[in-house]
mmCIF file with all atom_site columns, C-alpha atoms in Angstrom:
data_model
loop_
_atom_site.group_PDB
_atom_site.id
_atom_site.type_symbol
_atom_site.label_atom_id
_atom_site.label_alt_id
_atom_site.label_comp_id
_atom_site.label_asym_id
_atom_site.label_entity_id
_atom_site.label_seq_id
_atom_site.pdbx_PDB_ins_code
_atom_site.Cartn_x
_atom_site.Cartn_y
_atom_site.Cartn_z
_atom_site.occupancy
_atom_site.B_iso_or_equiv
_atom_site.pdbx_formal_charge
_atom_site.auth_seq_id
_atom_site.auth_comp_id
_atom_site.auth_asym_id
_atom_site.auth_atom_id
_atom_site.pdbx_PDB_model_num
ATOM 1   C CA . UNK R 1 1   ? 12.526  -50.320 -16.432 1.00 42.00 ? 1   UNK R CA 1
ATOM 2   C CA . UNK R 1 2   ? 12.381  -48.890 -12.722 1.00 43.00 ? 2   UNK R CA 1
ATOM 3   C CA . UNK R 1 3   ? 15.092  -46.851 -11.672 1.00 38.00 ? 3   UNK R CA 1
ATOM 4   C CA . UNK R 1 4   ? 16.234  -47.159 -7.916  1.00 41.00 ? 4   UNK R CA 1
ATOM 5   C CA . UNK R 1 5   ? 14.947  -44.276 -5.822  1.00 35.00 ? 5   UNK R CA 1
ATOM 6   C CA . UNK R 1 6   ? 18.577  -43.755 -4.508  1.00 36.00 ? 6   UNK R CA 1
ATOM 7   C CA . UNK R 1 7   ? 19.769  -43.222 -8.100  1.00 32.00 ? 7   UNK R CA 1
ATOM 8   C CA . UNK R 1 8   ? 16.889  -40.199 -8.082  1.00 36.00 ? 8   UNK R CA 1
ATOM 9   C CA . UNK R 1 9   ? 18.255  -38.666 -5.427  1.00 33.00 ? 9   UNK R CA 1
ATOM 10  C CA . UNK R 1 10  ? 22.086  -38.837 -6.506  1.00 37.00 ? 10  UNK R CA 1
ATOM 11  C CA . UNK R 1 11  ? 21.140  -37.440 -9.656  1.00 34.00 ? 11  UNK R CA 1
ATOM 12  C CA . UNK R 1 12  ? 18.938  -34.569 -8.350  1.00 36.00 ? 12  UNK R CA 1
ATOM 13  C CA . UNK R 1 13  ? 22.010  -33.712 -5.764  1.00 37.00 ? 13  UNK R CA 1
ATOM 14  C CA . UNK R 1 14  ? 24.755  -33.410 -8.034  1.00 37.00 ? 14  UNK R CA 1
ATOM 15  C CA . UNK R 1 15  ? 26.265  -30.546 -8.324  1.00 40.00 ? 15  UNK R CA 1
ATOM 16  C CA . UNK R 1 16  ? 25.634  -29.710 -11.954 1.00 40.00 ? 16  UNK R CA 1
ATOM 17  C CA . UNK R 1 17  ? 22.135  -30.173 -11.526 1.00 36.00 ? 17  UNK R CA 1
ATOM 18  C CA . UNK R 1 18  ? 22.188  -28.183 -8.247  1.00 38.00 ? 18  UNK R CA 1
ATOM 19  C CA . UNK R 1 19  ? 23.864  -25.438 -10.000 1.00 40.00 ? 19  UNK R CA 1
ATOM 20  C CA . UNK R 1 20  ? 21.377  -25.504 -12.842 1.00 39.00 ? 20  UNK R CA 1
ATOM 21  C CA . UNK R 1 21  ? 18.693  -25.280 -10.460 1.00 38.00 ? 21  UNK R CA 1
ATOM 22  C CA . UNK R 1 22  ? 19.766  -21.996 -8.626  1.00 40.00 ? 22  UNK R CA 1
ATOM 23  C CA . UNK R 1 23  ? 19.639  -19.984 -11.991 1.00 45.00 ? 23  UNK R CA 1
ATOM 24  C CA . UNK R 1 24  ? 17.103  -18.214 -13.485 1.00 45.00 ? 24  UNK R CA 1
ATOM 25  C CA . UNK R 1 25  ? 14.908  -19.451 -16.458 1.00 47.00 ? 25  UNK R CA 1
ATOM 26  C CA . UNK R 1 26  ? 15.924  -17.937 -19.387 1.00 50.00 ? 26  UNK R CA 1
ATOM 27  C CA . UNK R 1 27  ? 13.254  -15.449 -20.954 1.00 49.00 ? 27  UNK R CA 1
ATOM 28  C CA . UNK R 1 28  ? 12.650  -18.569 -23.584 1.00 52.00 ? 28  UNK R CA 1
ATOM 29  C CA . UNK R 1 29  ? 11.141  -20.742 -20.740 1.00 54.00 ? 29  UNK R CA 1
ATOM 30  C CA . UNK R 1 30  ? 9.068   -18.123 -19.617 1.00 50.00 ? 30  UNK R CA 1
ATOM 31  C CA . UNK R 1 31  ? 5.559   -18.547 -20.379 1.00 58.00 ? 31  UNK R CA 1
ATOM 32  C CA . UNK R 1 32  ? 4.290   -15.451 -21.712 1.00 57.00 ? 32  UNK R CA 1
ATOM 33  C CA . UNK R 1 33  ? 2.030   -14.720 -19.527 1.00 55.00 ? 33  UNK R CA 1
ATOM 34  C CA . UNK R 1 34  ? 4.795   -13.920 -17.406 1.00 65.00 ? 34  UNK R CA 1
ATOM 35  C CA . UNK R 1 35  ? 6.213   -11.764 -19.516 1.00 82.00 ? 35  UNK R CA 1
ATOM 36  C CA . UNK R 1 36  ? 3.023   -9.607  -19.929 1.00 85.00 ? 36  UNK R CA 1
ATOM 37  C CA . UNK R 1 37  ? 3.342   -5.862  -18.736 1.00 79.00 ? 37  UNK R CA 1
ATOM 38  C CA . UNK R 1 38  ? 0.686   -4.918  -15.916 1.00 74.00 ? 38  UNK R CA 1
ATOM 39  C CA . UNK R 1 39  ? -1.045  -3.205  -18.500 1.00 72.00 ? 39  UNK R CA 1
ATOM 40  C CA . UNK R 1 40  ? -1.292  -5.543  -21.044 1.00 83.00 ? 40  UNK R CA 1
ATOM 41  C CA . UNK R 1 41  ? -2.371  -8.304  -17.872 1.00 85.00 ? 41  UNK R CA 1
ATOM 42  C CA . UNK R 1 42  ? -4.840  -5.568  -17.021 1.00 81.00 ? 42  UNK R CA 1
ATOM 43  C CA . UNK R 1 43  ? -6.379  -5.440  -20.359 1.00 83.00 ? 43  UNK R CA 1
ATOM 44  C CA . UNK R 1 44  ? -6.677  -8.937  -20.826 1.00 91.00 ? 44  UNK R CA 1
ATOM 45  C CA . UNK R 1 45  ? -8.465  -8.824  -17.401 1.00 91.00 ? 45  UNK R CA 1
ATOM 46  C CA . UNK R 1 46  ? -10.569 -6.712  -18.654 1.00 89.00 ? 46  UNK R CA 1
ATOM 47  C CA . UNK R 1 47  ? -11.780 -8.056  -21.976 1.00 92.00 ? 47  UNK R CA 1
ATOM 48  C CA . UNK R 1 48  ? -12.444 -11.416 -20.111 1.00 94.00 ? 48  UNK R CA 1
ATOM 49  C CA . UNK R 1 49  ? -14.392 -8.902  -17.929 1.00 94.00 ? 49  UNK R CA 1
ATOM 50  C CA . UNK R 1 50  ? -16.646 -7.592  -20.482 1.00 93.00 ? 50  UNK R CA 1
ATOM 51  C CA . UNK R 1 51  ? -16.937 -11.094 -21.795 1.00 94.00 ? 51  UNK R CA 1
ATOM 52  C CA . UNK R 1 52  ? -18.647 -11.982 -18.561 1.00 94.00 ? 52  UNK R CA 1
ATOM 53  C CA . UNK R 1 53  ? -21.498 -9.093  -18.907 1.00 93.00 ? 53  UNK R CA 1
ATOM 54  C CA . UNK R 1 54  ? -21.907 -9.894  -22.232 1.00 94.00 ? 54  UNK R CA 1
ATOM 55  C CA . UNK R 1 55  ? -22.588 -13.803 -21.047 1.00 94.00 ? 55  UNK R CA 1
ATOM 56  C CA . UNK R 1 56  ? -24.420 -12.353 -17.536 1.00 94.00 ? 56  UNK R CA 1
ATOM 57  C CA . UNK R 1 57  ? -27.141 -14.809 -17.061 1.00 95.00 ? 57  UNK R CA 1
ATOM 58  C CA . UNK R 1 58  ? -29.043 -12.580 -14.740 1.00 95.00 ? 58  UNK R CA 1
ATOM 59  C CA . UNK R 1 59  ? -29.042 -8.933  -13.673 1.00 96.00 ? 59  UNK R CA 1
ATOM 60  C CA . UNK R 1 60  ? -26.716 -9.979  -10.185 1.00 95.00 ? 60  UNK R CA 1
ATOM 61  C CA . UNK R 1 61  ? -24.327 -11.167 -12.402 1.00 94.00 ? 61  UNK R CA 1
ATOM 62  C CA . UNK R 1 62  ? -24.193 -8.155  -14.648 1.00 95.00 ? 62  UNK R CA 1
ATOM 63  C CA . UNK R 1 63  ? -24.137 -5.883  -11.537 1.00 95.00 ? 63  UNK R CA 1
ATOM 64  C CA . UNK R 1 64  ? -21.177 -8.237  -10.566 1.00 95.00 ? 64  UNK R CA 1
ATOM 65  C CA . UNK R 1 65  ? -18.879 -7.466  -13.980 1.00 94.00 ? 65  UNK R CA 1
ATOM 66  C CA . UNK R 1 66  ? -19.595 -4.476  -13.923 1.00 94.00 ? 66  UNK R CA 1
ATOM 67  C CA . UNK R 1 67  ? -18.510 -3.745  -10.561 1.00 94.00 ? 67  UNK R CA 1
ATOM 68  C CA . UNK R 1 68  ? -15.399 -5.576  -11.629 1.00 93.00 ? 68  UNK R CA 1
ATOM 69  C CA . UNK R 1 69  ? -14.724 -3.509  -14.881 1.00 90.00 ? 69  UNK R CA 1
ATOM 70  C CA . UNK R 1 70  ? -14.958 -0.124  -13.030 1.00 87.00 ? 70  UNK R CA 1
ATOM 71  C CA . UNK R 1 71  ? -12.447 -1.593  -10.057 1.00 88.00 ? 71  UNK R CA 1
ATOM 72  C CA . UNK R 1 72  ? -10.128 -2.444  -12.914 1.00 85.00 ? 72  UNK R CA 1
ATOM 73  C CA . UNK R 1 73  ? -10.904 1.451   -14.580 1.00 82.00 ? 73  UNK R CA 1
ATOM 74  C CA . UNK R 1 74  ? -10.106 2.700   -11.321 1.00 82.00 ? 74  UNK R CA 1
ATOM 75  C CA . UNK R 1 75  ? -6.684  0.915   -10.511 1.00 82.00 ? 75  UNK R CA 1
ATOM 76  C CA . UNK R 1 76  ? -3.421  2.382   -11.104 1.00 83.00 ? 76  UNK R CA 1
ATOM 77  C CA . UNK R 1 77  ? -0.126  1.191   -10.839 1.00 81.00 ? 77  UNK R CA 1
ATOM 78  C CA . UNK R 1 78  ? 0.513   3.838   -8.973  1.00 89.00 ? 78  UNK R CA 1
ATOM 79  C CA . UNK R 1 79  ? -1.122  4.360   -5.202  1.00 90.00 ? 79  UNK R CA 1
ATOM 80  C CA . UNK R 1 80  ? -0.544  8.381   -5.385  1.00 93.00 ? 80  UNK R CA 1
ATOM 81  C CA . UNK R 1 81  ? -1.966  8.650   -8.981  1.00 94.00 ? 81  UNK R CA 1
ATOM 82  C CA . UNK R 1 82  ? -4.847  6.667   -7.333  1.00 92.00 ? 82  UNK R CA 1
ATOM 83  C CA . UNK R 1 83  ? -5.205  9.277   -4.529  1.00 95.00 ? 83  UNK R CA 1
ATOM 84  C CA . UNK R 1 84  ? -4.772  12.078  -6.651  1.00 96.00 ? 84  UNK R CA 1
ATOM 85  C CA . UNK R 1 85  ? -7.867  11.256  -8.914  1.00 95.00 ? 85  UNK R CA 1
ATOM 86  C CA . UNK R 1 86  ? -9.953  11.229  -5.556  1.00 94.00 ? 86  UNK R CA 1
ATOM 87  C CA . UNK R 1 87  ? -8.989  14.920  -5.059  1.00 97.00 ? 87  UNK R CA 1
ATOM 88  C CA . UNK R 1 88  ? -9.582  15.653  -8.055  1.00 97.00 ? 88  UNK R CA 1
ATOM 89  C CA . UNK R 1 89  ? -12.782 14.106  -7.782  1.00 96.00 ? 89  UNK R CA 1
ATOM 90  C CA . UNK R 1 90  ? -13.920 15.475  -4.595  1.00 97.00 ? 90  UNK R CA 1
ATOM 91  C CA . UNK R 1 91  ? -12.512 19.519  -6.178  1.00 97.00 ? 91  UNK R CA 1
ATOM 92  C CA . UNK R 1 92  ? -14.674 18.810  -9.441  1.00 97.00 ? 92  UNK R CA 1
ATOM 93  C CA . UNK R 1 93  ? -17.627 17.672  -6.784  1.00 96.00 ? 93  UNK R CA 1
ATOM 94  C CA . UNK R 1 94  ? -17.158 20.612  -4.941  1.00 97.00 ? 94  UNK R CA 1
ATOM 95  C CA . UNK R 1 95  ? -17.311 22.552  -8.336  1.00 96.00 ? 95  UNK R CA 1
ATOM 96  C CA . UNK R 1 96  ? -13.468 24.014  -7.675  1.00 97.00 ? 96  UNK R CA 1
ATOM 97  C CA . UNK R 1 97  ? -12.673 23.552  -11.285 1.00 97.00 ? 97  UNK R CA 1
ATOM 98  C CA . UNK R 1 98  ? -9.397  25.081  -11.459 1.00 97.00 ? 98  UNK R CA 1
ATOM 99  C CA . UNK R 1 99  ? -8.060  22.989  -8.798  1.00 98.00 ? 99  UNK R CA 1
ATOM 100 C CA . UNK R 1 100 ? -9.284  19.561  -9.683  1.00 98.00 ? 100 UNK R CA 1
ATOM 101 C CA . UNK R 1 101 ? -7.956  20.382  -13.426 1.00 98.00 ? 101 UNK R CA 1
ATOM 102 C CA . UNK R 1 102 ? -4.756  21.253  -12.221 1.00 98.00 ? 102 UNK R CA 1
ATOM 103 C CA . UNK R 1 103 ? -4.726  17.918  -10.398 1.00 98.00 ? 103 UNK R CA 1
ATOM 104 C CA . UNK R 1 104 ? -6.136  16.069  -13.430 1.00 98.00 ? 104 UNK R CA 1
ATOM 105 C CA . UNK R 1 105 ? -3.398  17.401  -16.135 1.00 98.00 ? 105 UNK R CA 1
ATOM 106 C CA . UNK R 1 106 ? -0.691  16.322  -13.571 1.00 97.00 ? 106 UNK R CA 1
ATOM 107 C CA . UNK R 1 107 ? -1.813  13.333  -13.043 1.00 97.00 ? 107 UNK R CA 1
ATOM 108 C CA . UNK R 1 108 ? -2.209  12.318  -17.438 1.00 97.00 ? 108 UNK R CA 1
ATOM 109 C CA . UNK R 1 109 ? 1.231   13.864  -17.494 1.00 97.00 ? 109 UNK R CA 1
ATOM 110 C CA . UNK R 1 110 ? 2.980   11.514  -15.287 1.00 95.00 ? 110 UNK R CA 1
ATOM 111 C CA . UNK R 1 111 ? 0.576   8.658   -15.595 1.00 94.00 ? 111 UNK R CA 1
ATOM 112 C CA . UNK R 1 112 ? -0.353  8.732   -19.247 1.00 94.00 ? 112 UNK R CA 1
ATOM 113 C CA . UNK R 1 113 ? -1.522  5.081   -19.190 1.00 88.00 ? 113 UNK R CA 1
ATOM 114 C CA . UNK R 1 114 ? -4.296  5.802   -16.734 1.00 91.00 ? 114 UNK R CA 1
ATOM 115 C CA . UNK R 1 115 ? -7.614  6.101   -18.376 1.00 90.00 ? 115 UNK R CA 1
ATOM 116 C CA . UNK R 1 116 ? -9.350  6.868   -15.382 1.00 93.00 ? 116 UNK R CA 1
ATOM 117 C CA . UNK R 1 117 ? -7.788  10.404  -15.282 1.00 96.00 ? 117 UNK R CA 1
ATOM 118 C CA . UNK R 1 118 ? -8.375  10.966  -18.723 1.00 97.00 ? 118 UNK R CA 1
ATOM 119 C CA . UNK R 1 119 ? -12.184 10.500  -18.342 1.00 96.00 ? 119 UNK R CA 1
ATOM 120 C CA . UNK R 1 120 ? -12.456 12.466  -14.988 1.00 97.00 ? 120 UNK R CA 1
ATOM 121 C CA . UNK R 1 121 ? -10.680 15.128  -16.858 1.00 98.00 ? 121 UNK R CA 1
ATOM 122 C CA . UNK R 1 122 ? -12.568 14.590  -19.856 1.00 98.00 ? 122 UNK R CA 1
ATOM 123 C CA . UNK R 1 123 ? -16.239 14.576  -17.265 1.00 97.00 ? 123 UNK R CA 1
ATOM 124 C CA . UNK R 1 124 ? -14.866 17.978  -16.310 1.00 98.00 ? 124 UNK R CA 1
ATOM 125 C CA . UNK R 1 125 ? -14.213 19.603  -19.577 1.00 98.00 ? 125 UNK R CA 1
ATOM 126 C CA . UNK R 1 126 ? -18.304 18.666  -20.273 1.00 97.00 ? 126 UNK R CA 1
ATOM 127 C CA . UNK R 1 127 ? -18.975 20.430  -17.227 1.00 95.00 ? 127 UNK R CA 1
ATOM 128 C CA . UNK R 1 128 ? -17.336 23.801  -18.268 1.00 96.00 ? 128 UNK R CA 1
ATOM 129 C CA . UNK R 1 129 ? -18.375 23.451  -21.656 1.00 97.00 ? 129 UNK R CA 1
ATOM 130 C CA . UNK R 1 130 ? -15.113 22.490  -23.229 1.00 98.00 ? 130 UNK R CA 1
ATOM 131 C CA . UNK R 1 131 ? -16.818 20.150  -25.745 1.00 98.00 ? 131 UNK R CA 1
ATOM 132 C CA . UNK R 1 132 ? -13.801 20.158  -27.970 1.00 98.00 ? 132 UNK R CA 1
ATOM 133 C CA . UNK R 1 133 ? -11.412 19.147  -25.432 1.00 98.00 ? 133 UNK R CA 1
ATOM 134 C CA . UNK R 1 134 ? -13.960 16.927  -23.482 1.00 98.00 ? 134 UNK R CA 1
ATOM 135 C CA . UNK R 1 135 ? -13.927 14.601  -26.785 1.00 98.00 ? 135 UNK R CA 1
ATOM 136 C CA . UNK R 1 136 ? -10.957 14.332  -27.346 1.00 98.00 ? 136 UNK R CA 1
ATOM 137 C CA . UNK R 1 137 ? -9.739  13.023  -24.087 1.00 98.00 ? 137 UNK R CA 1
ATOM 138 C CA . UNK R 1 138 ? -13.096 10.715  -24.576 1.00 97.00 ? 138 UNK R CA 1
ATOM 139 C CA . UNK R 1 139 ? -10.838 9.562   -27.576 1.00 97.00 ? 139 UNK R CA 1
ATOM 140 C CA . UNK R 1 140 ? -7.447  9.103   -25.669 1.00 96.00 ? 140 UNK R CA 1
ATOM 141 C CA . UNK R 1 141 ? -9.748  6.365   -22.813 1.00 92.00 ? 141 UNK R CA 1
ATOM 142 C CA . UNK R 1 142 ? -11.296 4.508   -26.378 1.00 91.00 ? 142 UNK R CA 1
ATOM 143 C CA . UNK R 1 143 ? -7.492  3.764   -27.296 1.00 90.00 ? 143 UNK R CA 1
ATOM 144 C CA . UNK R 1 144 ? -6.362  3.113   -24.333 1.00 82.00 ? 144 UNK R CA 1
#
């Protein structure tokens, strides 16, 4: 049975339908994607990530994921807690410990998510010896 193109376009204008139209999907409809926090998006990212190096068919691929996988380590929801691990980057390059340490506990304090700045700051406690310390920030990037 064919319906009329004009009956379509009644039903699609009425003003029931329009009003159902103009509201939001319920969380139900939703796919869950959708739903995903950036973090959990960013972690599926990245397991589909290390799938790909695991897969790599050739050495430019490999190079490829992992290029990918440390853009995604490096990424923060947050621009400043981005800019903050370069200085604390450039202070540990520059050997200014204290400063770059100061930067580093800030920055897990506020942005305790980021593994980045738990593995510069963990990098930094190996290079002042703090072996203790050093592992078990090591720990805190495995779970996260």
């Amino acid at each position: 049975m064919r319906i009329p193109l004009m009956l379509c376009l009644a039903l699609l204008t009425t003003p029931a339908l329009a009003e159902e139209a103009r509201e939001p999907p319920s969380s139900a409809t939703v796919p869950a994607v959708a739903r995903k926090s950036p973090a959990e998006l960013r972690a599926d990212h990245l397991d589909s990530l290390f799938a790909k190096l695991r897969l790599a068919r050739d050495e430019d691929d490999a190079k490829e994921a992992e290029s990918a996988i440390w853009k995604l380590w490096m990424a923060s929801d947050s621009p400043t807690a981005e800019v903050l691990l370069g200085q604390a980057s450039a202070a540990m390059a520059a050997k200014h410990y204290d400063a770059s340490l100061q930067i580093l506990d800030s920055l897990v304090a506020v942005h305790p998510d980021f593994a980045e700045a738990w593995n510069r700051r963990a990098t930094l406690y190996f290079h002042q010896g703090r072996m203790r310390e050093s592992l078990a920030d090591i720990d805190k990037v495995l779970n996260l």
